[in-house]
Amino acid sequence: MTTIDLTQVRDLFFEESFENLDVMESSLLDLEIGTFNEELINNIFRAAHSIKGGAGIFHFDDIVTFSHNAETLLDEVRDGKHTIDQTLIDLLLRAGDILRMMLLASKDKVEYDDQTMQSCQNELQKALLEDKKVDKENFDLADVPVIESSSEAKILKQWHIKFKPELPILKTGNDPINLFRELQELGELKVITNTDAIPDFADLNPQLCYLNWELFLHSTADRADIEEIFEWIIDECELSITESVIEPITEPEIELQEEPSPEIIDDTPKIKITKEKTTIPEIVIVEPVHEKEVVNKQTKTNSIRVGIDKIDNLINIVGELVITQSMLDQIGENFDNSDITQLQDGLAQLERNTRELQENVMRIRMLPISFSFNRFPRLVHDLSTQLGKKVELVLSGENTELDKTVLEKMSDPLVHLVRNSLDHGIELPEQRKQAGKPETGKLHLNAFHQSGNIVIQISDDGAGFDVEKIRAKAIQKGWITEDENLAEEQLYEFIFQPGFSTSEEVSDVSGRGVGMDVVRRNIRDLGGSIEVKSTTGEGSKFSIRLPLTLAILDGQLVRVGKEIFVLPLLSIMESLRVQSKLVNSFTGMVEIYKLRDDYIPIFRLYKLFDIKNTTTKLEQG
């Protein structure tokens, strides 16, 4: 008996479902202009359809039902039966939130808010009745009649469908059983399964689909109705649809005398497959345990999606390493002095291969910052609506890469800075109009590389910081006296103090003086820094400087006495030998060195770390 653990497949379903929800959300936000964009609508529909199909495999029936309602509404939008307005977009965004809640609950095996789900589901069902003669005030699904047109005769057709999916179709969340269920809703279905392609058991991969089918459908449906069912997997299968007309009918129910046909079973079937002269052992599928338990929220951080180009580079480098190793083996077998040059060349090649391998392995941890930026369109949409403001979000530098750990730990600080810009920075439309600005404010998120670091900037064209308010608050807190005159840059440092806020009212968004100190602490924990620039009436800019990676870094070795120190190369601006004539003492305590037109303090490591050194002369360093 062989056991198959579906845990890995289940995790893959959740990962892809959350990605599909992100696609739905970003596409819905792009529809806000109100114009019909077929590509975006198809993206949204395809994402909802994939979630429904995958949920059906694991018997998440509530997710299947809910996503089906959203999918049906999207289908009507695609057919032009519903106009794209803000109400519809908000409803579908809320449906995406509910789906995310249900998926998280199913993943963690916990309960979700059923009342919230039912409320949204009712709204979806009511939206399906828009522009139809239905009393929405007294809406009850049980009272909705099924209306069928009998104005003209329907033609019963026999459709002959040949369906051969590609082997990895199950990995994309498309289950042929679900397709057959949808076909069965169109009429009477007969299914013939071809098992000739099933390999011997030793070569069987349970995640691949080796079957193909011939289907006979008796239905009044048109070809377009059938093609629509296969629409989302048309690129993953060989499909042939032919028809033959049987007779015209006027009644919706037809009795056909057909040979017994296999049933399409509602629950996922246990299929026993046999081949001539081949015995296949019973396969037991271990379903995930359904009892409620606490799931570690950090499990999602234990995996990383790597581009195929990075994998290909690693494979190529490993191949070169193998070649270099073979060459060195040959040199070592019959080594003599004449092989010195060849040995040196081989070792140099080995060093190049090793360095290249190190750089490419480190690059695997690098992810584009778009993984973080992509969450902000929805945040800005919801928050600006809540605050009654008009805001345009501009994203740039989304392909800038940084370390996965840095990216994850920067998520919350970025959210806090964006919320602050929306709440405190950008003004209400009336205020902007009075100030001679466009009613729509601009919030800009930018990322770029600079001097071996990554810089993330959050800027807005809002009111900017009120320096006098900051100064008054600092005096009130006792941090400075009224007589002290600080530069604007020094006053901006106070906004990072715990409990500091110039807001006179506490809102749901901000105003308690909690968060900016945490933002700076989190950034410093990553080895980064944050600085503020602001112009009253014109806007503010936060610039965050972070290291590219927290993994292995190149360094320069420095020996002091018997101790060895490593200085990161990214921190070294220039390396030179000190000239004694350019060294002076400042106030008799600090040594300074004149480098061109600048004076740089000198720190002697043997003094700082109390190390016995063999020399104290700077020029010998």
Coordinates of C-alpha atoms in Angstrom, one line a residue, residues 125-590:
Q125 CA -26.9 37.5 -5.2
K126 CA -28.9 40.7 -5.1
A127 CA -26.5 42.3 -7.6
L128 CA -27.2 39.4 -9.9
L129 CA -30.8 40.6 -10.1
E130 CA -30.0 44.2 -11.1
D131 CA -31.8 45.5 -14.2
K132 CA -34.3 42.6 -13.8
K133 CA -37.9 43.0 -12.7
V134 CA -37.4 41.8 -9.2
D135 CA -38.5 43.5 -6.0
K136 CA -35.1 43.9 -4.3
E137 CA -36.7 45.3 -1.1
N138 CA -38.5 42.0 -0.4
F139 CA -35.8 39.8 -2.0
D140 CA -35.8 36.1 -1.1
L141 CA -33.9 33.6 -3.2
A142 CA -36.6 31.0 -2.5
D143 CA -39.1 33.2 -4.3
V144 CA -37.1 33.8 -7.4
P145 CA -38.7 32.0 -10.3
V146 CA -36.8 30.1 -12.9
I147 CA -37.8 31.8 -16.2
E148 CA -37.5 29.9 -19.4
S149 CA -38.3 31.2 -22.8
S150 CA -40.8 29.1 -24.9
S151 CA -41.2 31.5 -27.7
E152 CA -39.3 29.3 -30.1
A153 CA -38.4 25.6 -30.2
K154 CA -35.1 24.4 -28.7
I155 CA -33.0 22.0 -30.7
L156 CA -31.7 19.0 -28.9
K157 CA -28.2 18.2 -30.0
Q158 CA -25.8 15.5 -29.3
W159 CA -22.3 16.9 -28.7
H160 CA -19.3 14.6 -29.1
I161 CA -16.4 16.0 -27.1
K162 CA -12.9 14.7 -27.0
F163 CA -10.9 16.0 -24.1
K164 CA -7.2 15.2 -23.5
P165 CA -5.7 17.4 -20.8
E166 CA -1.9 17.9 -20.4
L167 CA -0.2 15.8 -17.7
P168 CA 0.3 18.7 -15.1
I169 CA -3.3 20.0 -15.4
L170 CA -4.0 19.1 -11.7
K171 CA -1.1 21.2 -10.5
T172 CA -2.9 24.3 -11.9
G173 CA -6.0 23.7 -9.8
N174 CA -8.1 22.5 -12.7
D175 CA -10.0 19.3 -11.9
P176 CA -11.6 17.5 -14.9
I177 CA -14.3 16.2 -12.5
N178 CA -15.5 19.8 -11.9
L179 CA -15.7 20.3 -15.7
F180 CA -17.9 17.3 -16.1
R181 CA -20.2 18.6 -13.3
E182 CA -20.6 21.8 -15.2
L183 CA -21.3 19.9 -18.5
Q184 CA -23.9 17.8 -16.6
E185 CA -25.8 20.9 -15.7
L186 CA -26.3 21.5 -19.5
G187 CA -28.0 18.2 -20.1
E188 CA -27.5 14.4 -20.0
L189 CA -23.8 13.4 -20.0
K190 CA -22.1 10.1 -20.9
V191 CA -18.5 9.8 -20.0
I192 CA -16.0 7.3 -21.4
T193 CA -12.6 7.2 -19.8
N194 CA -9.4 6.2 -21.7
T195 CA -6.7 4.7 -19.4
D196 CA -4.2 3.6 -22.0
A197 CA -1.7 6.3 -21.0
I198 CA -1.4 5.2 -17.4
P199 CA 2.3 4.1 -16.8
D200 CA 3.5 1.2 -14.6
F201 CA 3.1 1.8 -10.9
A202 CA 6.8 2.5 -10.4
D203 CA 6.6 5.4 -12.8
L204 CA 3.2 6.7 -11.6
N205 CA 3.2 10.3 -10.4
P206 CA -0.1 11.0 -8.5
Q207 CA 0.1 14.7 -9.2
L208 CA -0.2 14.1 -13.0
C209 CA -3.3 13.3 -15.0
Y210 CA -2.8 10.3 -17.4
L211 CA -6.4 10.0 -18.4
N212 CA -8.3 11.4 -21.4
W213 CA -12.1 11.3 -22.1
E214 CA -14.7 11.0 -24.7
L215 CA -17.9 12.8 -23.7
F216 CA -21.4 12.6 -25.2
L217 CA -23.7 15.4 -24.1
H218 CA -27.4 15.5 -25.0
S219 CA -28.4 19.2 -24.6
T220 CA -30.0 22.2 -26.1
A221 CA -26.8 24.2 -25.3
D222 CA -24.9 26.0 -28.0
R223 CA -21.3 25.4 -28.8
A224 CA -20.4 28.7 -27.1
D225 CA -21.9 27.3 -23.8
I226 CA -19.6 24.3 -24.0
E227 CA -16.5 26.2 -25.0
E228 CA -17.0 28.5 -22.1
I229 CA -16.7 25.6 -19.6
F230 CA -13.3 24.7 -21.1
E231 CA -12.3 28.3 -21.7
W232 CA -9.8 28.5 -18.8
I233 CA -7.9 25.3 -19.7
I234 CA -8.0 25.6 -23.4
D235 CA -4.2 26.1 -23.5
E236 CA -3.7 23.0 -21.3
C237 CA -5.5 20.4 -23.3
E238 CA -6.4 19.0 -26.7
L239 CA -10.1 19.6 -27.3
S240 CA -12.5 18.6 -30.0
I241 CA -16.2 19.5 -30.1
T242 CA -18.6 18.2 -32.8
E243 CA -22.4 18.1 -33.0
S244 CA -25.3 16.3 -34.6
V245 CA -28.9 17.6 -34.4
I246 CA -31.4 15.1 -33.1
E247 CA -34.8 16.7 -33.0
P248 CA -36.6 20.0 -32.0
I249 CA -38.2 20.1 -28.6
T250 CA -40.4 22.5 -26.8
E251 CA -40.3 21.0 -23.3
P252 CA -37.4 21.5 -20.9
E253 CA -37.3 17.9 -19.8
I254 CA -36.4 15.1 -22.2
E255 CA -36.3 11.4 -21.6
L256 CA -33.7 9.7 -23.6
Q257 CA -33.3 5.9 -23.8
E258 CA -29.6 5.5 -23.7
E259 CA -27.2 2.8 -22.7
P260 CA -26.2 2.9 -19.0
S261 CA -23.5 5.6 -18.6
P262 CA -21.1 6.3 -15.8
E263 CA -22.3 8.7 -13.2
I264 CA -20.7 11.9 -12.3
I265 CA -20.3 11.6 -8.5
D266 CA -20.7 14.7 -6.4
D267 CA -17.9 13.8 -3.9
T268 CA -14.3 13.3 -5.2
P269 CA -14.3 9.7 -6.3
K270 CA -12.0 6.9 -5.4
I271 CA -11.1 5.5 -8.8
K272 CA -9.8 2.1 -9.1
I273 CA -7.8 1.8 -12.4
T274 CA -6.5 -1.5 -13.8
K275 CA -4.5 -2.3 -16.9
E276 CA -4.1 -5.6 -18.6
K277 CA -1.3 -7.7 -17.1
T278 CA -0.6 -4.9 -14.6
T279 CA -1.5 -4.8 -11.0
I280 CA -1.7 -1.4 -9.4
P281 CA -1.5 -1.4 -5.6
E282 CA -4.2 0.4 -3.7
I283 CA -3.4 4.1 -3.2
V284 CA -4.6 5.7 0.0
I285 CA -4.8 9.5 0.0
V286 CA -4.2 10.9 3.4
E287 CA -6.5 14.0 3.8
P288 CA -5.3 16.8 6.0
V289 CA -6.5 16.6 9.6
H290 CA -9.6 18.7 10.1
E291 CA -9.6 19.3 13.8
K292 CA -9.0 22.9 14.7
E293 CA -5.5 23.7 15.8
V294 CA -3.2 26.7 16.1
V295 CA -1.1 27.1 13.0
N296 CA 2.2 29.0 13.1
K297 CA 1.7 32.2 11.2
Q298 CA 5.4 32.3 10.2
T299 CA 5.2 29.2 8.0
K300 CA 4.6 31.4 5.0
T301 CA 8.0 32.9 5.4
N302 CA 9.8 29.6 5.1
S303 CA 9.5 29.4 1.4
I304 CA 10.5 31.7 -1.5
R305 CA 9.6 31.8 -5.2
V306 CA 12.6 31.8 -7.4
G307 CA 12.7 32.8 -11.1
I308 CA 13.7 30.0 -13.5
D309 CA 16.5 32.2 -14.8
K310 CA 18.2 32.2 -11.4
I311 CA 18.0 28.4 -11.2
D312 CA 19.4 28.1 -14.7
N313 CA 22.4 30.3 -13.7
L314 CA 23.1 28.1 -10.7
I315 CA 22.9 24.9 -12.8
N316 CA 25.4 26.4 -15.3
I317 CA 27.8 27.5 -12.6
V318 CA 27.7 24.1 -10.9
G319 CA 28.5 22.5 -14.3
E320 CA 31.5 24.8 -14.6
L321 CA 32.6 23.8 -11.1
V322 CA 32.4 20.1 -12.0
I323 CA 34.6 20.8 -15.1
T324 CA 37.2 22.7 -13.1
Q325 CA 37.3 20.0 -10.4
S326 CA 37.9 17.3 -13.1
M327 CA 40.7 19.4 -14.6
L328 CA 42.4 19.8 -11.2
D329 CA 42.0 16.0 -10.6
Q330 CA 43.9 15.3 -13.8
I331 CA 46.7 17.8 -12.9
G332 CA 47.0 16.2 -9.4
E333 CA 47.3 12.6 -10.7
N334 CA 50.7 13.2 -12.4
F335 CA 51.8 16.5 -11.0
D336 CA 55.3 17.9 -11.7
N337 CA 56.9 21.3 -11.7
S338 CA 56.0 21.9 -15.3
D339 CA 52.3 21.9 -14.3
I340 CA 52.6 24.9 -12.0
T341 CA 51.1 27.4 -14.5
Q342 CA 48.3 25.0 -15.3
L343 CA 47.5 24.5 -11.6
Q344 CA 47.5 28.2 -11.0
D345 CA 45.1 28.7 -13.9
G346 CA 42.8 25.9 -12.5
L347 CA 42.8 27.4 -9.0
A348 CA 42.0 30.8 -10.4
Q349 CA 39.1 29.3 -12.4
L350 CA 37.9 27.6 -9.2
E351 CA 38.0 30.9 -7.4
R352 CA 36.0 32.6 -10.1
N353 CA 33.4 29.8 -10.1
T354 CA 33.1 29.8 -6.3
R355 CA 32.6 33.6 -6.2
E356 CA 30.1 33.4 -9.0
L357 CA 28.2 30.6 -7.2
Q358 CA 28.2 32.7 -4.0
E359 CA 26.8 35.7 -5.7
N360 CA 24.1 33.8 -7.5
V361 CA 23.1 31.9 -4.3
M362 CA 22.8 35.3 -2.5
R363 CA 20.7 36.6 -5.4
I364 CA 18.1 33.9 -4.8
R365 CA 17.1 35.7 -1.6
M366 CA 16.5 38.9 -3.5
L367 CA 12.9 39.7 -4.3
P368 CA 11.4 42.7 -6.2
I369 CA 10.0 45.3 -3.9
S370 CA 6.7 45.0 -5.9
F371 CA 5.9 42.2 -3.5
S372 CA 5.5 44.9 -0.8
F373 CA 4.3 47.8 -3.1
N374 CA 1.4 45.8 -4.5
R375 CA -0.5 46.0 -1.2
F376 CA -0.7 49.8 -1.3
P377 CA -3.2 50.5 -4.1
R378 CA -5.9 48.8 -2.0
L379 CA -4.8 50.5 1.2
V380 CA -4.8 53.9 -0.4
H381 CA -8.2 53.2 -2.1
D382 CA -9.9 52.2 1.2
L383 CA -8.2 54.8 3.4
S384 CA -8.7 57.8 1.1
T385 CA -12.4 56.8 0.8
Q386 CA -12.6 56.6 4.6
L387 CA -10.9 60.0 5.0
G388 CA -12.9 61.7 2.2
K389 CA -9.8 62.5 0.3
K390 CA -8.8 62.1 -3.4
V391 CA -5.4 60.5 -3.8
E392 CA -3.4 59.3 -6.7
L393 CA -0.8 56.6 -5.9
V394 CA 2.3 56.5 -8.0
L395 CA 4.6 53.5 -7.8
S396 CA 8.1 53.4 -9.3
G397 CA 11.1 51.2 -9.0
E398 CA 9.0 48.1 -8.4
N399 CA 11.7 45.8 -9.9
T400 CA 14.3 47.0 -7.4
E401 CA 15.4 43.9 -5.5
L402 CA 16.3 43.5 -1.8
D403 CA 16.7 40.7 0.7
K404 CA 13.6 38.7 1.5
T405 CA 14.0 39.2 5.2
V406 CA 14.5 43.0 4.8
L407 CA 11.4 43.1 2.5
E408 CA 9.2 41.3 5.1
K409 CA 10.4 43.4 8.1
M410 CA 9.8 46.6 6.1
S411 CA 6.2 45.9 5.4
D412 CA 4.7 47.3 8.6
P413 CA 6.9 50.5 8.7
L414 CA 5.9 51.3 5.1
V415 CA 2.3 50.8 5.9
H416 CA 2.6 53.2 8.8
L417 CA 4.3 55.9 6.8
V418 CA 1.7 55.6 4.0
R419 CA -1.2 55.9 6.5
N420 CA 0.5 59.0 8.1
S421 CA 0.9 60.6 4.7
L422 CA -2.8 60.1 3.9
D423 CA -4.0 61.2 7.3
H424 CA -1.7 64.1 8.2
G425 CA 0.0 65.0 4.9
I426 CA -2.5 65.2 2.1
E427 CA -5.3 67.7 2.6
L428 CA -9.0 67.4 2.0
P429 CA -10.1 68.4 -1.6
E430 CA -11.6 71.7 -0.3
Q431 CA -8.4 72.6 1.5
R432 CA -6.3 71.8 -1.5
K433 CA -8.5 73.9 -3.8
Q434 CA -8.2 76.9 -1.4
A435 CA -4.4 76.5 -1.4
G436 CA -4.3 76.5 -5.2
K437 CA -3.6 72.8 -5.6
P438 CA -5.3 70.1 -7.6
E439 CA -8.1 68.4 -5.6
T440 CA -6.4 65.1 -6.0
G441 CA -3.3 64.7 -3.9
K442 CA -0.3 62.6 -5.1
L443 CA 1.4 59.9 -3.0
H444 CA 4.7 58.6 -4.5
L445 CA 6.4 55.4 -3.5
N446 CA 9.9 54.9 -5.1
A447 CA 12.7 52.5 -4.7
F448 CA 16.2 52.5 -6.2
H449 CA 19.8 51.4 -5.6
Q450 CA 22.4 53.9 -4.4
S451 CA 26.0 53.3 -3.2
G452 CA 25.5 49.6 -2.4
N453 CA 22.2 50.3 -0.5
I454 CA 18.6 50.4 -1.4
V455 CA 16.6 53.6 -0.9
I456 CA 12.9 53.7 -0.4
Q457 CA 11.1 57.0 -0.6
I458 CA 7.6 57.9 0.5
S459 CA 6.7 61.4 -0.6
D460 CA 3.5 63.4 -0.9
D461 CA 2.4 66.9 -2.1
G462 CA 0.4 67.6 1.0
A463 CA 0.7 70.3 3.7
G464 CA 4.1 69.3 4.9
F465 CA 5.3 69.5 8.6
D466 CA 4.4 72.5 10.7
V467 CA 7.7 73.3 12.2
E468 CA 6.3 75.6 14.8
K469 CA 3.8 72.9 16.0
I470 CA 6.7 70.4 16.3
R471 CA 8.7 73.0 18.3
A472 CA 5.8 73.8 20.6
K473 CA 5.1 70.1 21.3
A474 CA 8.8 69.5 22.0
I475 CA 8.8 72.4 24.5
Q476 CA 5.6 71.0 26.1
K477 CA 7.2 67.6 26.5
G478 CA 10.2 69.2 28.1
W479 CA 12.6 68.0 25.5
I480 CA 13.9 71.5 24.7
T481 CA 13.6 74.9 26.2
E482 CA 12.1 78.0 24.6
D483 CA 15.5 79.5 24.3
E484 CA 16.9 76.7 22.2
N485 CA 17.0 77.4 18.5
L486 CA 17.2 74.1 16.5
A487 CA 17.4 73.7 12.8
E488 CA 14.4 72.1 11.0
E489 CA 16.3 68.9 10.5
Q490 CA 16.9 68.6 14.3
L491 CA 13.2 69.4 15.0
Y492 CA 12.1 66.6 12.6
E493 CA 13.9 64.1 14.8
F494 CA 11.3 64.7 17.5
I495 CA 8.6 63.0 15.4
F496 CA 10.4 59.7 16.0
Q497 CA 10.1 60.1 19.8
P498 CA 7.5 57.8 21.6
G499 CA 4.2 59.6 22.2
F500 CA 4.9 62.5 19.9
S501 CA 1.9 63.8 17.8
T502 CA 0.8 67.2 16.6
S503 CA -2.7 65.9 15.8
E504 CA -5.3 67.5 18.0
E505 CA -7.8 64.7 17.4
V506 CA -7.4 61.0 17.7
S507 CA -8.8 59.1 14.8
D508 CA -9.1 55.5 13.7
V509 CA -6.1 56.0 11.5
S510 CA -3.6 57.8 13.7
G511 CA -3.1 60.6 16.2
R512 CA -1.9 58.8 19.3
G513 CA 1.8 59.3 18.8
V514 CA 2.4 55.6 18.5
G515 CA 4.3 54.1 15.7
M516 CA 7.0 56.4 14.3
D517 CA 9.4 55.4 17.1
V518 CA 8.8 51.8 16.2
V519 CA 9.3 52.6 12.5
R520 CA 12.7 54.0 13.1
R521 CA 13.6 51.2 15.5
N522 CA 12.7 48.5 13.0
I523 CA 14.7 50.2 10.3
R524 CA 17.7 50.5 12.5
D525 CA 17.4 46.8 13.5
L526 CA 17.9 46.1 9.8
G527 CA 21.0 48.2 9.7
G528 CA 19.2 51.1 8.0
S529 CA 18.4 54.7 8.6
I530 CA 15.5 57.1 7.9
E531 CA 15.6 60.8 7.2
V532 CA 12.8 63.4 6.7
K533 CA 12.6 66.4 4.4
S534 CA 9.6 68.7 4.3
T535 CA 8.5 72.1 3.0
T536 CA 5.4 73.7 4.6
G537 CA 2.6 73.8 2.1
E538 CA 4.4 71.7 -0.5
G539 CA 4.8 68.2 1.0
S540 CA 7.1 65.8 2.8
K541 CA 9.5 63.0 1.9
F542 CA 10.7 60.1 4.0
S543 CA 13.9 58.4 2.7
I544 CA 14.8 55.0 4.1
R545 CA 18.2 53.6 3.4
L546 CA 18.7 49.9 3.8
P547 CA 21.4 47.2 3.2
L548 CA 20.8 45.1 0.1
T549 CA 21.0 41.9 2.0
L550 CA 21.5 40.4 5.4
A551 CA 23.3 37.4 4.0
I552 CA 27.0 37.0 3.3
L553 CA 28.8 40.3 2.6
D554 CA 32.3 40.9 1.2
G555 CA 34.7 42.3 3.7
Q556 CA 38.3 43.5 4.1
L557 CA 40.4 41.9 6.8
V558 CA 42.3 44.2 9.2
R559 CA 44.9 42.8 11.7
V560 CA 45.4 44.6 15.0
G561 CA 48.0 42.9 17.1
K562 CA 46.9 39.3 17.2
E563 CA 43.2 40.1 16.5
I564 CA 41.6 40.2 13.0
F565 CA 38.6 42.4 12.2
V566 CA 36.4 42.4 9.1
L567 CA 35.2 45.6 7.6
P568 CA 32.2 45.3 5.1
L569 CA 33.4 46.6 1.7
L570 CA 30.1 48.5 1.4
S571 CA 31.1 50.6 4.3
I572 CA 34.6 51.4 3.0
M573 CA 34.7 54.6 1.0
E574 CA 38.4 54.8 0.4
S575 CA 41.5 52.9 1.6
L576 CA 44.9 54.7 1.8
R577 CA 48.2 54.9 3.8
V578 CA 48.3 57.8 6.3
Q579 CA 51.0 60.4 6.1
S580 CA 52.2 61.6 9.5
K581 CA 52.7 65.2 8.3
L582 CA 48.9 65.5 7.7
V583 CA 47.9 64.3 11.2
N584 CA 47.0 66.9 13.8
S585 CA 45.6 66.9 17.3
F586 CA 42.3 68.6 18.0
T587 CA 41.9 70.1 21.6
G588 CA 44.7 67.7 22.6
M589 CA 42.3 64.8 22.7
V590 CA 41.2 63.8 19.2

